[in-house]
mmCIF file of C-alpha atoms in Angstrom:
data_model
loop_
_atom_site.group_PDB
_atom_site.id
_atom_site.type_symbol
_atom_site.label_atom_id
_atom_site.label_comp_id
_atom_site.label_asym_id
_atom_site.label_seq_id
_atom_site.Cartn_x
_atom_site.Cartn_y
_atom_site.Cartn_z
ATOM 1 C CA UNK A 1 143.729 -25.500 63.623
ATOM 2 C CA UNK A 2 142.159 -28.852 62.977
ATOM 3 C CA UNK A 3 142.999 -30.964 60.067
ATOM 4 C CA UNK A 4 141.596 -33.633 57.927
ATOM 5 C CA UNK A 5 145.014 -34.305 55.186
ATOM 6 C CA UNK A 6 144.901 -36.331 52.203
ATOM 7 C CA UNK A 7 148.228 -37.594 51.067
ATOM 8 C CA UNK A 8 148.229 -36.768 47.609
ATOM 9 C CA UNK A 9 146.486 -33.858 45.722
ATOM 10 C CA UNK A 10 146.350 -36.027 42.408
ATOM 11 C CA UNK A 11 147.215 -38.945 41.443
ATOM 12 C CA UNK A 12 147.959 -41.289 38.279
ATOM 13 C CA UNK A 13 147.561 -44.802 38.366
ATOM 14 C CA UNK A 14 147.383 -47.143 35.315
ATOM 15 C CA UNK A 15 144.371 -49.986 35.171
ATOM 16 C CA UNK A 16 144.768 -52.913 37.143
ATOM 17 C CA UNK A 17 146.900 -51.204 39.628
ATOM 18 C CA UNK A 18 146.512 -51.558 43.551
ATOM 19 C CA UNK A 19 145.822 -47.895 45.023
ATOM 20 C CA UNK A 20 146.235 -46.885 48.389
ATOM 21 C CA UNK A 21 144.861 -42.779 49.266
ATOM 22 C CA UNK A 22 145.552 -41.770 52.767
ATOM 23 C CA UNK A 23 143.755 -39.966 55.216
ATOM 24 C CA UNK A 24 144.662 -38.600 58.754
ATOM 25 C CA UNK A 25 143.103 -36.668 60.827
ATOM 26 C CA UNK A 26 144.151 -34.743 63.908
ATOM 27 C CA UNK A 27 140.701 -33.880 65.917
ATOM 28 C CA UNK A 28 140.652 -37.603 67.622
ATOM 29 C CA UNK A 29 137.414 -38.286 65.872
ATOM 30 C CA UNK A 30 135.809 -41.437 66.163
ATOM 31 C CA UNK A 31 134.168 -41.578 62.713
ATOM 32 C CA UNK A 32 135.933 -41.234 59.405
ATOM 33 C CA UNK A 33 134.354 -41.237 55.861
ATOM 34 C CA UNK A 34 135.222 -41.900 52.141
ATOM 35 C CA UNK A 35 133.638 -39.874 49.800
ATOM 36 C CA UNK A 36 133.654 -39.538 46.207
ATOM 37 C CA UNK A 37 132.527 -36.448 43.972
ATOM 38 C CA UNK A 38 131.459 -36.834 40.319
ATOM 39 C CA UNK A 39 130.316 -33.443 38.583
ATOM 40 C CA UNK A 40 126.072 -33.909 38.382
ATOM 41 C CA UNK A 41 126.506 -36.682 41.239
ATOM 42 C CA UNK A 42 127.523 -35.077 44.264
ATOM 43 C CA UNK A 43 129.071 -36.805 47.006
ATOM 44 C CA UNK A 44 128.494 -40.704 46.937
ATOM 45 C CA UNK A 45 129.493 -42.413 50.948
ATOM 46 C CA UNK A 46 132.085 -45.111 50.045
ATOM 47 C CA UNK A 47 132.923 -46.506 52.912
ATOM 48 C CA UNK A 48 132.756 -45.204 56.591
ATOM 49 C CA UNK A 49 133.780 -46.120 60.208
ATOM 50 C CA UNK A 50 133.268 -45.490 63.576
ATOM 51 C CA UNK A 51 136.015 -47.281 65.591
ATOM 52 C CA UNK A 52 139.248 -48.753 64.752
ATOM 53 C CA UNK A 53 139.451 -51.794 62.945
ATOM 54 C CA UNK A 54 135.416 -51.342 62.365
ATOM 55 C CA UNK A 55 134.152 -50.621 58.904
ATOM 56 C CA UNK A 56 131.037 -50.068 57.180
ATOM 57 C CA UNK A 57 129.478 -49.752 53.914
ATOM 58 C CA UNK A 58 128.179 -46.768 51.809
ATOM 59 C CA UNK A 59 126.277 -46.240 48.681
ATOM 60 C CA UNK A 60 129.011 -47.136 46.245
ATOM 61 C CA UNK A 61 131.654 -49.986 47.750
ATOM 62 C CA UNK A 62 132.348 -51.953 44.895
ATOM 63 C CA UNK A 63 136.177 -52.175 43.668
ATOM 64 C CA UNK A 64 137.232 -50.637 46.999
ATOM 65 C CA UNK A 65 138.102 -51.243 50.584
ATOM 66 C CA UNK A 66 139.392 -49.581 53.501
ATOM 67 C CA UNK A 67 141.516 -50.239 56.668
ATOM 68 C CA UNK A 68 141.275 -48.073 59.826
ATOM 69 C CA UNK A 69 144.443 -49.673 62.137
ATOM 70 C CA UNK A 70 144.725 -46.476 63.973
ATOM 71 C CA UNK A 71 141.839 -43.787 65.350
ATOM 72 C CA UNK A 72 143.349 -41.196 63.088
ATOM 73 C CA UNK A 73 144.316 -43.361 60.016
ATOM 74 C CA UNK A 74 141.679 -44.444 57.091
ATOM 75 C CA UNK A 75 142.906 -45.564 54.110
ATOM 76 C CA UNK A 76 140.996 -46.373 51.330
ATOM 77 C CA UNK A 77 142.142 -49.273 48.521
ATOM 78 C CA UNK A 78 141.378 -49.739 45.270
ATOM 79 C CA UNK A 79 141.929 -53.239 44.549
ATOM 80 C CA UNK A 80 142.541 -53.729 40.673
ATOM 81 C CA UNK A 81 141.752 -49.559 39.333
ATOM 82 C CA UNK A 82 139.840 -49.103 36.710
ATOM 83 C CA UNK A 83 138.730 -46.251 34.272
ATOM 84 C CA UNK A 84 135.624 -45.694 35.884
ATOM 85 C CA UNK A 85 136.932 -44.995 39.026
ATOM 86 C CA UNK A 86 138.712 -41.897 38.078
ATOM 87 C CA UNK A 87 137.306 -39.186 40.171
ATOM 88 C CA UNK A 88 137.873 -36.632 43.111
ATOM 89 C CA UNK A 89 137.941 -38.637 46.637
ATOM 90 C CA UNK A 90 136.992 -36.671 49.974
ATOM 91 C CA UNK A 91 137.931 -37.868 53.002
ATOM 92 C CA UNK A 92 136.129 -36.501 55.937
ATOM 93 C CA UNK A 93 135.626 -37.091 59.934
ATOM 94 C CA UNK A 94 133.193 -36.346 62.838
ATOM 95 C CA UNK A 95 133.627 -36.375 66.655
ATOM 96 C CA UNK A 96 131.374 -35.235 69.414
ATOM 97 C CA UNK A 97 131.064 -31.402 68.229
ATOM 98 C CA UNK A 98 129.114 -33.206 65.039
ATOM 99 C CA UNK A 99 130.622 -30.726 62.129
ATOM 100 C CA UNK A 100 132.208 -32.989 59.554
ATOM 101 C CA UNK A 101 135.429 -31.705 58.555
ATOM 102 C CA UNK A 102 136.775 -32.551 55.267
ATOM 103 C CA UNK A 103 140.252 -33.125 53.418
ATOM 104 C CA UNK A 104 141.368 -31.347 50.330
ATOM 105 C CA UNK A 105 140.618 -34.142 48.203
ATOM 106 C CA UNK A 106 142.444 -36.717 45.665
ATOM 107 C CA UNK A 107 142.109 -36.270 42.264
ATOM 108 C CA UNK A 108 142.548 -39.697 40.828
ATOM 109 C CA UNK A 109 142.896 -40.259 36.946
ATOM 110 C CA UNK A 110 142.925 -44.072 36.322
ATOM 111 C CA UNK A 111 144.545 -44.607 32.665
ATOM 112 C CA UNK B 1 115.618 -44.940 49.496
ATOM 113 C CA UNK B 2 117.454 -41.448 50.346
ATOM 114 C CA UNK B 3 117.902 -39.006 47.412
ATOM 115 C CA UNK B 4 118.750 -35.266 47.617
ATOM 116 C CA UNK B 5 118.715 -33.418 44.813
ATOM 117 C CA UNK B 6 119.208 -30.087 43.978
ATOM 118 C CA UNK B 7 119.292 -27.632 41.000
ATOM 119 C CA UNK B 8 123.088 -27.858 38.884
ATOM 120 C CA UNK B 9 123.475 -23.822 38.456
ATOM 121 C CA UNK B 10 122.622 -20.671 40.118
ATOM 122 C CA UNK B 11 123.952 -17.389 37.989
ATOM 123 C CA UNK B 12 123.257 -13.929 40.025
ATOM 124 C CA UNK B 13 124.431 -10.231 39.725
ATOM 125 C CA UNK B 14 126.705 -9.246 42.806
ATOM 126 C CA UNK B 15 124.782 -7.501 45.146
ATOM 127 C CA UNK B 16 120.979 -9.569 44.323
ATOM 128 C CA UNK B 17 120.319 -12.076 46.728
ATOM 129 C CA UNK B 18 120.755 -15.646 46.277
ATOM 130 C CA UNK B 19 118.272 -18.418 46.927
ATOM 131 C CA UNK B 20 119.479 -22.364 46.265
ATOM 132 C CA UNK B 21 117.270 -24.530 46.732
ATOM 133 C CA UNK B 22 117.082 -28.339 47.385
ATOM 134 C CA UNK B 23 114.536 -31.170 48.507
ATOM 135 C CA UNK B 24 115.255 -34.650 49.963
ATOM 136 C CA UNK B 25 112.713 -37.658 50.759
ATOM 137 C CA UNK B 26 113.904 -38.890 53.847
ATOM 138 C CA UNK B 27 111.106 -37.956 56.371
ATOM 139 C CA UNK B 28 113.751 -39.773 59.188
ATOM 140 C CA UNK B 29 116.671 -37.016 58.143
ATOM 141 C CA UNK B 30 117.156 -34.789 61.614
ATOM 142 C CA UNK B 31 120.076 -32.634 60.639
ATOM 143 C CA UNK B 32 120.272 -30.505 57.480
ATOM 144 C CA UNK B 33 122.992 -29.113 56.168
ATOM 145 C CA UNK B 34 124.535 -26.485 53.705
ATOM 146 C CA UNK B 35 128.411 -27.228 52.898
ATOM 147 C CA UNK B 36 130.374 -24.669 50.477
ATOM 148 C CA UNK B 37 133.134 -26.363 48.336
ATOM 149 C CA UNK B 38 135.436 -23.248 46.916
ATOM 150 C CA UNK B 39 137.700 -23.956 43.880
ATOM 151 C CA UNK B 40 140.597 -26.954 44.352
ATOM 152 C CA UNK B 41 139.465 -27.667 48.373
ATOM 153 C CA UNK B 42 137.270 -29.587 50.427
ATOM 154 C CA UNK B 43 133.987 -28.714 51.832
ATOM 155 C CA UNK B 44 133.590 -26.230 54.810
ATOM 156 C CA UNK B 45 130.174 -26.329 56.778
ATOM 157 C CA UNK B 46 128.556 -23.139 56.289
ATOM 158 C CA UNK B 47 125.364 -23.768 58.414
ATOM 159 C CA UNK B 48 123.165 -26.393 59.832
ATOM 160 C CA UNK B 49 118.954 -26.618 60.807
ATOM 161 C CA UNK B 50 117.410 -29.222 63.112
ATOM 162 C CA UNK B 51 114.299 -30.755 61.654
ATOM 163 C CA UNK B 52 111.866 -28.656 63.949
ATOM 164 C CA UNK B 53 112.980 -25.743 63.189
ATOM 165 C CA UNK B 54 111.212 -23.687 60.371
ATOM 166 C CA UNK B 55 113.975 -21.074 59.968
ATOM 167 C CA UNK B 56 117.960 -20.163 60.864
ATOM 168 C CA UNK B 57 119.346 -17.132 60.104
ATOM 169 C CA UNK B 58 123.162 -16.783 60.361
ATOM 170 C CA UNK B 59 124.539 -13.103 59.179
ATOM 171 C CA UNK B 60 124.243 -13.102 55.641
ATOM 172 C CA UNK B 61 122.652 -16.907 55.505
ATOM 173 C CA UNK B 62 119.074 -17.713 55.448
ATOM 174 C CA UNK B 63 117.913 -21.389 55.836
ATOM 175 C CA UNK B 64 114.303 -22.221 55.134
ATOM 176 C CA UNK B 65 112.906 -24.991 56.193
ATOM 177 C CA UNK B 66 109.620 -26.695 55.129
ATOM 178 C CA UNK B 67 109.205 -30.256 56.100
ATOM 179 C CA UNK B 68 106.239 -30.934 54.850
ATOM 180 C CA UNK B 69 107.383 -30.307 51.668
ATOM 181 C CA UNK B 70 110.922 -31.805 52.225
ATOM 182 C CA UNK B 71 112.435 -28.637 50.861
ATOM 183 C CA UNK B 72 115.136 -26.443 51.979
ATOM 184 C CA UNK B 73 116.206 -23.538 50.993
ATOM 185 C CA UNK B 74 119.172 -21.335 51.650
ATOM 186 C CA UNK B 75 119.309 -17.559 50.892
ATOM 187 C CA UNK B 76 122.691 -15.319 50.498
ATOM 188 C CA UNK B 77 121.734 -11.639 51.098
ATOM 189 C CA UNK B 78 124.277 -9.494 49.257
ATOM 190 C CA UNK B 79 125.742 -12.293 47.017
ATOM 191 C CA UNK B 80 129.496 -11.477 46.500
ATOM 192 C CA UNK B 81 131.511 -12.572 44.254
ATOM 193 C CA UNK B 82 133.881 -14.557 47.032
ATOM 194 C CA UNK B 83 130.858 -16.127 47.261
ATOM 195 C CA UNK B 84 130.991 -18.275 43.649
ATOM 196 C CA UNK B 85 131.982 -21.866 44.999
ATOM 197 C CA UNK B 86 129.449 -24.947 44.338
ATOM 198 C CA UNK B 87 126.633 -25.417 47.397
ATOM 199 C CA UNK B 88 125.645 -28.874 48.649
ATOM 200 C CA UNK B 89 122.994 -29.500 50.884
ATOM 201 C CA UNK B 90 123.200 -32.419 53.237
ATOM 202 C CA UNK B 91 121.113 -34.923 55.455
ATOM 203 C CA UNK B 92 121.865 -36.641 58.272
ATOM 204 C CA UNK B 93 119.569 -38.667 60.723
ATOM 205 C CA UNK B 94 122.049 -38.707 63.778
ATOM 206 C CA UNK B 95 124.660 -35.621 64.458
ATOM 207 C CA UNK B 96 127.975 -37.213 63.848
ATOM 208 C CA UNK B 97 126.601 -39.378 61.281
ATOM 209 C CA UNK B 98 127.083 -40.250 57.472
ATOM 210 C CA UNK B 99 125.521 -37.367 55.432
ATOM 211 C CA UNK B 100 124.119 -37.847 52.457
ATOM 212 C CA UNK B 101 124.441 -35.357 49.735
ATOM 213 C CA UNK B 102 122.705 -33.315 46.697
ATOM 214 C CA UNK B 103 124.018 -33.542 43.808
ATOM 215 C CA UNK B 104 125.544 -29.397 44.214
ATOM 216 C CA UNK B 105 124.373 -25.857 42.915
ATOM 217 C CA UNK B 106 127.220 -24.175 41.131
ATOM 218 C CA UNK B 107 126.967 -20.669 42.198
ATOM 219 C CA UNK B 108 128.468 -18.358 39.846
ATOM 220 C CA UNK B 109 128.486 -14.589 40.477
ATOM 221 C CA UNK B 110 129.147 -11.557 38.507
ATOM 222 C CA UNK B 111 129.991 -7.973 38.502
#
């Protein structure tokens, strides 16, 4: 059965904090994704990549980065959190087959 | 620039069909999709249209298609009520890449 898992199901992190959400994936995908869901928003592309150690931009990068050491591995960062990044974060990946397969999510509350 | 947007909520009586709709602005998307986020999990791809196509029908699942128009459509014969969850709809311009996404229908059904 293939897998996309996040790390943590929710989280609580205090402003100003460094925060690291994990994402691994078992399918040997090439391309991973960072997503984030806000209720009337959808799902806004964070960051994405399509090799490791190669990284590219979404819609919404500011206050975050990402680090993709390993193919299976992509970690997003939040450098300093802050309020108005509390949110749900999807983590998803692709391969040859094309579906995108997603992770349960994060629920982060920055307080 | 890319927007997809879509309606926020979709109420129907168990049994009536359901139609969601959504339209998007990139004339360059090639893949559209429909994803189905259920309560607490990620999103699972529920089906897919190439750009010229017109229609896809998948059991239940009806995807309309008018390009022209940059609308989709998708239609649940026989709504249940497993089938509550809130609908995205998706674009892509390459197979295994980045999707962007509407904002999601809430789909509620009852008895």
């Amino acid at each position: 059965d293939v897998k996309v898992t996040q790390s943590s199901r929710y989280l609580v992190k205090r402003t100003g904090e460094k925060v690291f959400l994990e994402c691994v994936q078992d399918m040997d995908h090439e391309n991973m994704f960072w997503y984030r869901q806000d209720p009337g928003l959808g799902l806004r592309l964070i960051y994405f990549s399509y090799d490791v150690k190669m990284k590219e931009k979404g819609d919404i990068p500011e206050g975050y980065s990402v680090s993709r050491e390993k193919k299976e591995r992509f970690s997003l960062i939040l450098e300093s959190a802050s309020t108005n990044q509390t949110s749900m974060y999807l983590c998803a990946s692709t391969g040859t087959g094309g579906e995108a397969f997603f992770g349960q999510g994060t629920r982060l509350t920055v307080v | 620039g890319e927007d997809v947007e879509q309606s926020l909520f979709l109420s129907v009586r168990e049994g009536d069909s359901s139609v969601i709709n959504c339209t998007y602005t990139d004339s360059s998307s090639t893949y559209l999709y429909w994803y189905k986020q259920e309560p607490g999990a990620g999103l699972q791809l529920l089906t897919y249209i190439f750009s010229n196509m017109d229609m896809k029908q998948d059991q239940r699942l009806t995807v309309l298609l008018n390009k022209k128009d940059k609308h989709l459509s998708l239609r649940i014969a026989d709504t249940q009520t497993g089938d509550s969850a809130i609908y995205f709809c998706a674009e892509s311009i390459k197979w295994t890449d980045k999707l962007i996404f509407g904002t999601g229908t809430r789909l509620q059904v009852f008895p």
